[in-house]
Coordinates of C-alpha atoms in Angstrom, one line a residue:
M1 CA 5.6 6.7 33.6
A2 CA 6.6 5.1 36.9
Q3 CA 9.1 2.2 36.6
G4 CA 7.3 -1.1 36.6
K5 CA 3.9 0.3 35.9
P6 CA 2.3 -1.2 32.8
G7 CA 1.8 1.2 29.9
P8 CA -1.5 2.1 28.3
R9 CA -3.0 -0.4 26.0
A10 CA -3.7 0.1 22.3
V11 CA -5.3 -2.1 19.7
V12 CA -4.6 -1.3 16.1
V13 CA -6.9 -2.8 13.5
G14 CA -5.1 -3.2 10.2
G15 CA -1.4 -4.2 9.6
G16 CA -0.7 -2.0 6.6
V17 CA 1.9 0.8 6.8
A18 CA -0.4 3.3 8.5
G19 CA -1.4 0.9 11.3
L20 CA 2.1 -0.5 11.7
T21 CA 3.6 3.0 11.9
A22 CA 1.1 4.0 14.6
A23 CA 1.8 0.7 16.5
A24 CA 5.6 1.2 16.3
A25 CA 5.4 4.8 17.6
L26 CA 3.2 3.9 20.5
S27 CA 5.4 0.9 21.4
E28 CA 8.4 3.1 21.5
A29 CA 6.5 5.4 23.9
G30 CA 6.0 2.5 26.3
W31 CA 2.5 1.4 25.3
R32 CA 1.3 -2.2 25.1
V33 CA 0.2 -2.6 21.5
V34 CA -1.6 -5.4 19.7
V35 CA -2.0 -5.2 15.9
L36 CA -4.8 -7.3 14.3
E37 CA -4.3 -8.2 10.7
K38 CA -6.7 -10.4 8.8
E39 CA -4.1 -11.5 6.1
D40 CA -1.3 -13.9 6.7
D41 CA 1.3 -11.2 6.1
V42 CA 1.6 -7.6 7.1
G43 CA 2.1 -4.6 4.8
G44 CA -1.1 -4.3 2.7
R45 CA 0.0 -2.7 -0.5
C46 CA 3.6 -2.4 0.8
R47 CA 4.7 -6.0 0.6
T48 CA 7.7 -7.8 -1.0
V49 CA 7.7 -11.4 -2.2
R50 CA 11.0 -13.1 -2.4
A51 CA 11.6 -16.0 -4.8
G52 CA 14.6 -17.5 -6.4
G53 CA 16.9 -14.6 -5.4
Y54 CA 14.5 -12.0 -6.8
L55 CA 12.5 -9.4 -5.0
F56 CA 9.0 -8.4 -6.2
D57 CA 7.3 -5.4 -4.7
T58 CA 3.6 -6.3 -5.1
G59 CA 2.3 -2.7 -4.6
A60 CA 4.3 0.3 -3.6
Q61 CA 7.5 0.5 -5.6
H62 CA 9.6 3.4 -4.1
F63 CA 10.0 5.9 -1.3
H64 CA 10.7 9.5 -2.1
D65 CA 13.7 11.1 -0.5
S66 CA 12.3 14.5 0.5
Y67 CA 9.8 13.2 3.1
D68 CA 11.6 12.8 6.5
D69 CA 8.8 10.9 8.3
T70 CA 9.2 7.9 6.1
L71 CA 13.0 7.9 6.3
N72 CA 13.0 8.5 10.1
A73 CA 10.4 5.7 10.7
A74 CA 12.6 3.3 8.7
I75 CA 15.7 4.3 10.6
R76 CA 14.0 3.9 14.0
A77 CA 12.8 0.4 12.7
G78 CA 16.5 -0.5 12.0
L79 CA 16.6 0.0 8.3
G80 CA 19.1 2.8 8.3
E81 CA 21.8 0.9 6.4
S82 CA 19.4 -0.5 3.8
F83 CA 18.4 2.8 2.1
R84 CA 19.4 3.1 -1.5
I85 CA 18.8 6.2 -3.7
P86 CA 20.3 5.3 -7.1
Q87 CA 21.3 8.1 -9.4
E88 CA 19.0 6.7 -12.1
P89 CA 17.2 9.0 -14.5
K90 CA 13.5 9.2 -14.5
G91 CA 11.7 9.4 -17.8
I92 CA 8.5 10.1 -19.9
F93 CA 7.7 7.8 -22.8
H94 CA 5.9 10.0 -25.4
D95 CA 5.5 10.2 -29.1
G96 CA 7.2 6.8 -29.4
R97 CA 10.4 7.8 -27.6
L98 CA 11.9 8.4 -24.2
S99 CA 12.8 11.8 -22.6
T100 CA 14.7 11.4 -19.4
F101 CA 15.2 13.9 -16.5
V102 CA 17.1 14.0 -13.2
P103 CA 15.2 15.6 -10.3
R104 CA 17.1 18.2 -8.4
G105 CA 20.1 17.9 -10.8
L106 CA 22.5 20.8 -11.4
N107 CA 22.0 20.9 -15.2
P108 CA 18.9 22.9 -16.2
S109 CA 18.7 20.9 -19.5
T110 CA 18.2 17.6 -17.6
I111 CA 16.0 18.5 -14.6
F112 CA 12.8 18.4 -16.7
P113 CA 11.8 16.3 -19.8
W114 CA 11.8 19.2 -22.1
G115 CA 11.5 16.9 -25.1
A116 CA 8.1 15.9 -23.9
V117 CA 6.7 19.4 -24.1
G118 CA 8.6 20.8 -27.1
L119 CA 9.2 24.5 -27.8
T120 CA 5.5 25.4 -27.6
G121 CA 5.4 23.7 -24.2
L122 CA 7.7 26.2 -22.6
A123 CA 4.7 28.5 -22.4
D124 CA 2.7 25.7 -20.6
V125 CA 5.5 25.3 -18.1
G126 CA 5.6 29.0 -17.5
A127 CA 1.8 29.2 -17.0
V128 CA 1.6 26.3 -14.6
A129 CA 4.9 26.6 -12.6
P130 CA 4.0 29.8 -10.7
A131 CA 1.0 28.1 -9.1
L132 CA 3.3 25.4 -7.8
L133 CA 6.2 27.5 -6.8
T134 CA 4.1 30.1 -4.9
H135 CA 2.8 27.4 -2.5
Y136 CA 5.6 24.8 -2.9
R137 CA 6.0 24.1 0.8
S138 CA 2.2 23.6 1.3
Y139 CA 1.9 21.1 -1.5
N140 CA 3.4 18.4 0.6
I141 CA 2.0 14.9 -0.1
R142 CA 1.9 14.1 3.6
F143 CA -0.3 17.0 4.7
P144 CA -3.3 17.6 2.5
H145 CA -4.7 19.9 5.2
W146 CA -2.0 22.4 4.0
W147 CA -3.3 22.4 0.5
S148 CA -4.9 25.9 0.7
Q149 CA -5.2 26.5 -3.1
G150 CA -6.7 24.4 -5.8
D151 CA -8.8 22.0 -3.7
R152 CA -12.2 23.0 -5.2
V153 CA -11.7 22.2 -8.9
T154 CA -10.4 19.3 -10.9
A155 CA -6.9 19.5 -12.3
A156 CA -8.4 19.3 -15.8
R157 CA -10.4 22.4 -15.3
F158 CA -7.4 24.2 -13.8
L159 CA -5.3 23.3 -16.7
S160 CA -7.8 23.9 -19.5
R161 CA -6.9 27.6 -19.8
R162 CA -3.3 27.3 -18.8
S163 CA -1.9 24.6 -21.0
T164 CA -2.1 22.9 -24.4
A165 CA -3.4 19.4 -25.1
R166 CA 0.2 18.2 -25.6
Y167 CA 1.2 19.3 -22.1
R168 CA -1.9 17.6 -20.6
R169 CA -1.2 14.5 -22.5
N170 CA 2.6 14.2 -22.1
I171 CA 3.1 15.8 -18.6
A172 CA 0.0 16.4 -16.6
D173 CA -2.0 13.2 -16.9
P174 CA 1.1 10.9 -16.6
A175 CA 2.2 12.7 -13.5
A176 CA -1.2 12.4 -11.9
L177 CA -1.5 8.7 -12.6
Y178 CA 2.0 8.1 -11.3
A179 CA 1.6 10.0 -8.0
M180 CA -2.1 9.7 -7.3
G181 CA -3.3 6.7 -9.3
A182 CA -6.0 8.7 -11.1
G183 CA -6.1 11.2 -14.0
I184 CA -6.5 14.9 -14.2
D185 CA -10.2 14.6 -14.9
T186 CA -10.6 13.1 -11.4
I187 CA -8.1 14.6 -9.0
S188 CA -8.1 18.1 -7.7
A189 CA -5.9 20.9 -8.9
A190 CA -4.1 20.8 -5.6
A191 CA -3.5 17.1 -5.9
F192 CA -2.0 17.8 -9.4
M193 CA 0.4 20.4 -7.9
V194 CA 1.5 17.7 -5.4
S195 CA 1.9 15.3 -8.3
L196 CA 4.2 17.7 -10.1
R197 CA 6.4 18.0 -7.0
Y198 CA 6.3 14.3 -6.3
T199 CA 7.2 13.4 -9.9
F200 CA 9.7 16.1 -11.0
G201 CA 11.1 17.3 -7.7
D202 CA 11.8 14.1 -5.7
R203 CA 14.3 11.4 -6.2
T204 CA 13.1 7.8 -5.7
G205 CA 14.8 5.0 -3.8
G206 CA 14.2 1.6 -2.2
F207 CA 15.4 -0.7 0.5
T208 CA 17.8 -3.6 -0.1
G209 CA 15.2 -6.0 1.2
G210 CA 12.4 -4.5 -0.9
M211 CA 9.7 -2.1 0.1
G212 CA 8.0 -4.7 2.2
S213 CA 11.0 -4.7 4.6
L214 CA 9.6 -1.4 5.9
S215 CA 6.3 -3.1 6.9
E216 CA 8.2 -6.0 8.3
A217 CA 10.6 -3.9 10.4
L218 CA 7.7 -1.8 11.8
A219 CA 5.8 -5.0 12.7
R220 CA 8.7 -6.1 14.9
K221 CA 8.1 -3.1 17.1
A222 CA 4.7 -4.4 18.4
K223 CA 2.8 -7.6 18.9
V224 CA 1.2 -8.4 15.6
I225 CA -1.4 -11.2 15.2
T226 CA -2.0 -12.1 11.6
G227 CA -4.9 -14.2 10.3
M228 CA -7.2 -12.3 12.8
V229 CA -10.4 -10.7 11.6
A230 CA -11.7 -7.7 13.5
L231 CA -15.4 -8.1 13.9
E232 CA -16.3 -4.9 15.8
V233 CA -15.0 -2.1 17.9
V234 CA -16.4 -2.7 21.4
R235 CA -17.9 0.3 23.1
E236 CA -19.0 1.3 26.6
G237 CA -21.2 4.4 26.3
K238 CA -19.6 6.9 23.9
N239 CA -16.1 5.4 24.2
A240 CA -14.3 2.6 22.5
T241 CA -12.9 0.0 24.9
G242 CA -11.5 -2.8 22.7
V243 CA -11.9 -4.9 19.6
R244 CA -13.7 -8.2 19.2
A245 CA -11.9 -10.4 16.7
M246 CA -11.7 -14.1 15.6
P247 CA -9.3 -16.2 13.6
A248 CA -9.8 -16.0 9.8
V249 CA -9.7 -19.8 9.7
G250 CA -12.6 -20.0 12.2
G251 CA -12.8 -20.5 15.9
R252 CA -13.9 -18.6 19.0
A253 CA -14.0 -14.8 19.0
R254 CA -12.3 -12.9 21.8
T255 CA -12.1 -9.3 22.9
Y256 CA -8.9 -7.3 23.1
Q257 CA -9.2 -4.6 25.7
A258 CA -7.7 -1.2 25.0
D259 CA -7.4 2.3 26.3
V260 CA -7.2 3.5 22.6
V261 CA -8.4 1.8 19.4
I262 CA -6.8 2.8 16.1
C263 CA -8.7 1.7 13.0
A264 CA -6.2 1.7 10.1
L265 CA -8.6 0.2 7.5
P266 CA -9.6 1.2 4.0
A267 CA -12.6 3.6 4.2
T268 CA -14.8 1.0 2.5
A269 CA -14.1 -1.6 5.3
L270 CA -14.3 0.8 8.2
P271 CA -18.1 1.1 8.9
A272 CA -18.5 -2.7 9.3
V273 CA -15.9 -2.8 12.1
A274 CA -16.0 0.7 13.7
G275 CA -19.8 1.0 13.6
R276 CA -21.5 4.4 13.6
L277 CA -19.1 7.3 13.7
G278 CA -19.7 11.0 14.3
R279 CA -21.6 12.9 11.7
S280 CA -18.5 14.5 10.1
A281 CA -16.5 11.4 10.0
Q282 CA -19.4 9.3 8.7
D283 CA -19.9 11.8 5.8
I284 CA -16.2 11.8 4.9
V285 CA -15.9 8.0 5.0
A286 CA -19.0 7.7 2.7
R287 CA -17.3 10.0 0.1
V288 CA -14.1 8.1 -0.3
R289 CA -13.7 6.3 -3.6
Y290 CA -10.9 4.1 -4.7
A291 CA -9.1 3.6 -8.0
P292 CA -7.8 0.1 -8.9
A293 CA -4.3 -0.9 -10.1
I294 CA -2.4 -3.9 -11.3
V295 CA 1.3 -4.6 -10.8
V296 CA 3.2 -7.0 -12.9
N297 CA 6.8 -8.1 -12.1
F298 CA 9.2 -9.8 -14.5
A299 CA 12.4 -11.6 -13.2
S300 CA 15.1 -12.0 -15.9
A301 CA 18.6 -13.4 -15.6
E302 CA 19.7 -10.9 -18.3
E303 CA 20.8 -7.4 -17.7
N304 CA 18.9 -4.5 -19.3
A305 CA 20.8 -1.3 -20.0
A306 CA 17.8 1.0 -20.5
P307 CA 17.2 3.7 -17.8
G308 CA 15.4 2.2 -14.8
G309 CA 13.0 5.1 -14.3
P310 CA 10.4 5.3 -13.1
V311 CA 9.3 6.0 -16.6
I312 CA 5.8 7.4 -16.9
V313 CA 3.8 6.9 -20.1
A314 CA 2.1 9.7 -22.0
R315 CA -1.6 9.3 -22.7
G316 CA -2.4 8.2 -26.3
E317 CA 0.6 5.9 -26.6
E318 CA -0.2 2.4 -27.6
I319 CA 0.8 1.2 -24.2
G320 CA -1.8 0.4 -21.6
A321 CA 0.5 0.8 -18.6
A322 CA 0.7 4.0 -16.6
W323 CA 4.4 3.6 -15.7
V324 CA 7.3 1.2 -15.5
C325 CA 10.5 0.8 -13.5
K326 CA 13.4 -1.6 -13.0
N327 CA 15.4 -2.7 -10.0
T328 CA 18.1 -0.2 -10.9
S329 CA 15.8 2.5 -9.6
K330 CA 15.6 0.8 -6.2
A331 CA 18.5 -1.4 -5.2
A332 CA 20.9 -3.9 -6.9
E333 CA 19.8 -6.5 -4.4
Y334 CA 16.5 -7.0 -6.1
A335 CA 18.1 -9.4 -8.6
P336 CA 21.1 -11.7 -8.6
G337 CA 24.2 -10.4 -10.3
G338 CA 23.5 -9.4 -13.9
G339 CA 19.7 -10.0 -13.6
T340 CA 16.8 -7.6 -13.9
V341 CA 13.5 -7.1 -12.2
A342 CA 11.1 -5.1 -14.4
T343 CA 7.9 -3.8 -13.0
V344 CA 4.8 -2.6 -14.9
V345 CA 2.0 -0.6 -13.1
F346 CA -1.4 -0.2 -14.6
S347 CA -3.6 2.5 -13.2
G348 CA -6.3 4.8 -14.5
E349 CA -9.3 4.2 -16.7
E350 CA -7.7 1.2 -18.4
V351 CA -7.6 -1.0 -15.3
P352 CA -11.3 -1.7 -14.8
V353 CA -11.3 -3.1 -18.4
I354 CA -8.6 -5.6 -17.8
I355 CA -8.5 -6.3 -14.0
D356 CA -10.6 -9.4 -14.3
E357 CA -8.8 -10.7 -17.4
P358 CA -6.7 -13.9 -17.1
D359 CA -3.1 -13.4 -16.1
D360 CA -1.8 -14.2 -19.6
V361 CA -3.7 -11.2 -21.1
I362 CA -2.3 -8.8 -18.5
V363 CA 1.2 -10.3 -18.8
K364 CA 1.0 -9.8 -22.6
A365 CA 0.1 -6.1 -22.2
A366 CA 2.9 -5.6 -19.6
S367 CA 5.4 -7.4 -21.8
S368 CA 4.5 -5.1 -24.7
A369 CA 5.1 -2.0 -22.4
C370 CA 8.5 -3.4 -21.5
S371 CA 9.4 -4.0 -25.2
S372 CA 8.5 -0.4 -26.1
I373 CA 10.2 1.3 -23.2
F374 CA 13.1 -1.0 -22.2
G375 CA 13.6 -2.6 -25.6
T376 CA 13.1 -6.1 -24.0
A377 CA 9.8 -7.9 -23.8
F378 CA 11.1 -10.2 -21.0
G379 CA 9.5 -13.1 -22.9
K380 CA 12.1 -15.4 -21.3
A381 CA 11.5 -14.2 -17.8
R382 CA 12.3 -16.7 -15.1
Q383 CA 9.3 -15.7 -13.1
V384 CA 6.3 -13.5 -13.7
R385 CA 4.0 -12.2 -11.0
V386 CA 0.6 -10.4 -11.3
D387 CA -0.9 -8.6 -8.4
R388 CA -4.4 -7.0 -8.6
H389 CA -5.5 -4.2 -6.3
P390 CA -9.2 -3.4 -6.7
E391 CA -8.8 -0.6 -4.1
A392 CA -5.3 0.6 -4.7
F393 CA -5.6 4.4 -4.4
P394 CA -8.1 6.5 -2.5
V395 CA -9.0 9.2 -5.1
V396 CA -7.9 12.7 -4.2
S397 CA -10.9 14.4 -5.7
P398 CA -11.9 18.1 -5.3
G399 CA -12.7 18.8 -1.6
H400 CA -10.2 16.2 -0.3
A401 CA -8.1 18.8 1.6
A402 CA -11.1 20.3 3.2
R403 CA -12.4 16.9 4.2
V404 CA -9.0 16.0 5.7
R405 CA -9.0 19.2 7.7
T406 CA -12.4 18.5 9.1
L407 CA -11.4 14.9 10.0
F408 CA -8.3 16.3 11.8
T409 CA -10.5 18.6 13.8
S410 CA -13.5 16.5 14.6
G411 CA -11.9 13.0 14.7
S412 CA -14.0 9.9 14.6
G413 CA -16.7 11.2 16.8
V414 CA -16.2 8.3 19.2
G415 CA -14.1 8.6 22.3
N416 CA -10.8 6.7 22.3
L417 CA -11.3 5.7 18.6
L418 CA -8.8 7.1 16.2
L419 CA -8.6 6.7 12.4
A420 CA -5.6 6.2 10.2
G421 CA -4.9 5.1 6.6
D422 CA -3.8 6.7 3.3
W423 CA -7.4 7.9 2.7
T424 CA -6.9 10.3 5.6
T425 CA -3.8 11.8 3.9
S426 CA -2.7 10.8 0.4
P427 CA -2.4 7.5 -1.6
T428 CA 1.3 7.0 -1.0
V429 CA 3.7 5.3 1.4
E430 CA 4.5 8.8 2.7
G431 CA 0.9 9.5 3.3
A432 CA 0.3 6.2 5.1
V433 CA 3.4 6.8 7.4
S434 CA 2.2 10.3 8.1
S435 CA -1.3 9.1 8.9
G436 CA 0.1 6.5 11.4
L437 CA 2.3 9.0 13.1
A438 CA -0.6 11.4 13.4
A439 CA -2.9 8.8 15.0
A440 CA -0.1 7.8 17.5
G441 CA 0.4 11.5 18.3
R442 CA -3.2 12.0 19.0
A443 CA -3.2 8.9 21.3
L444 CA -0.3 10.2 23.2
A445 CA -1.9 13.7 23.5
Q446 CA -5.1 12.2 24.8
R447 CA -3.3 10.2 27.4
A448 CA -1.2 13.2 28.5
G449 CA -4.4 15.3 28.7

């Protein structure tokens, strides 16, 4: 680009991780980028609330250390010194007790929760593991279009002849709920393989400023306008030329002109803003379904010595939560010295039953989970926060990988309109970052071409 010549213009609709990652990448390439976010804060499900010296991640709880895109994006955004990957054991709570494990550890006896499967479960591990190991590199949570095996059937069907009910109850379903936010009856066999890698092969970590510091750092790379509702993508002929938007509090609408528009919205919100897409994209968007989740955070001035996890919960336990964790699995800075932040995540079929219940009902269920797993109910917590996410996880059902490959090939079907969001990859922070980088890469390629 010639010195002094203004760069191309991009408008990004949606200030979640996917949209902010795309905006940051284009800004670094010299583009003039505007991000329109309808909420008062950026981040979507990757936000951190700070109160009384405690940090509460309201959605995403960790990053996973084997996915370079997320770490590199954070480093470029200035978070290189805030990474923390504590050597904290993960665990599975099953049969009323806890079995811990250390991903990628050197001791074979601790790299997997053998107690959760028992002696008979060794045959289950031997039957399932080859399918994972044979295609280990392709089962990458960032790139569903690499999932060449297992995309056509549910995980439950795949496992029905390869495992016992104990394995499915204690290992398979908990891993699926932890990684994908939905159980083995819903997700594809390929998504289950990715869940195994994500749960048992990766270490977790956090940022000293909370997971929301990733969103906030990315937002500083571009011009972000919060409280701005996108009304429609403006078109001229077959091409997108801008976005018409108005303040959420009311006022006059205006049009933000662009050479490229990136819609980083949930699939359910996309049609109202983007309008009619190409046939393939339209069909894919219509097929996306979401699973809900609830996140409860407890802030306590007392220290808790139990493993910080994440600890996933076997099905059939008298615990409604899918998994729990503590600040010791992220960073010490989440709580003042000697304090604890305990987090309880509800996902799966239990959530629709309780998501509309009063806070005290949900807090009671979360407190019971903490009592069983951490040995403390946190009844004297200094603060308690409940966050409901009706559309938390795009469900990675059979056919997801094929749909993603089609979307990568055909695009939106509208010139200069690109799509991003975890529904185009996987329901994780890593998936959102990958999606944003992919959209920015396509924008740069279009401009170069």
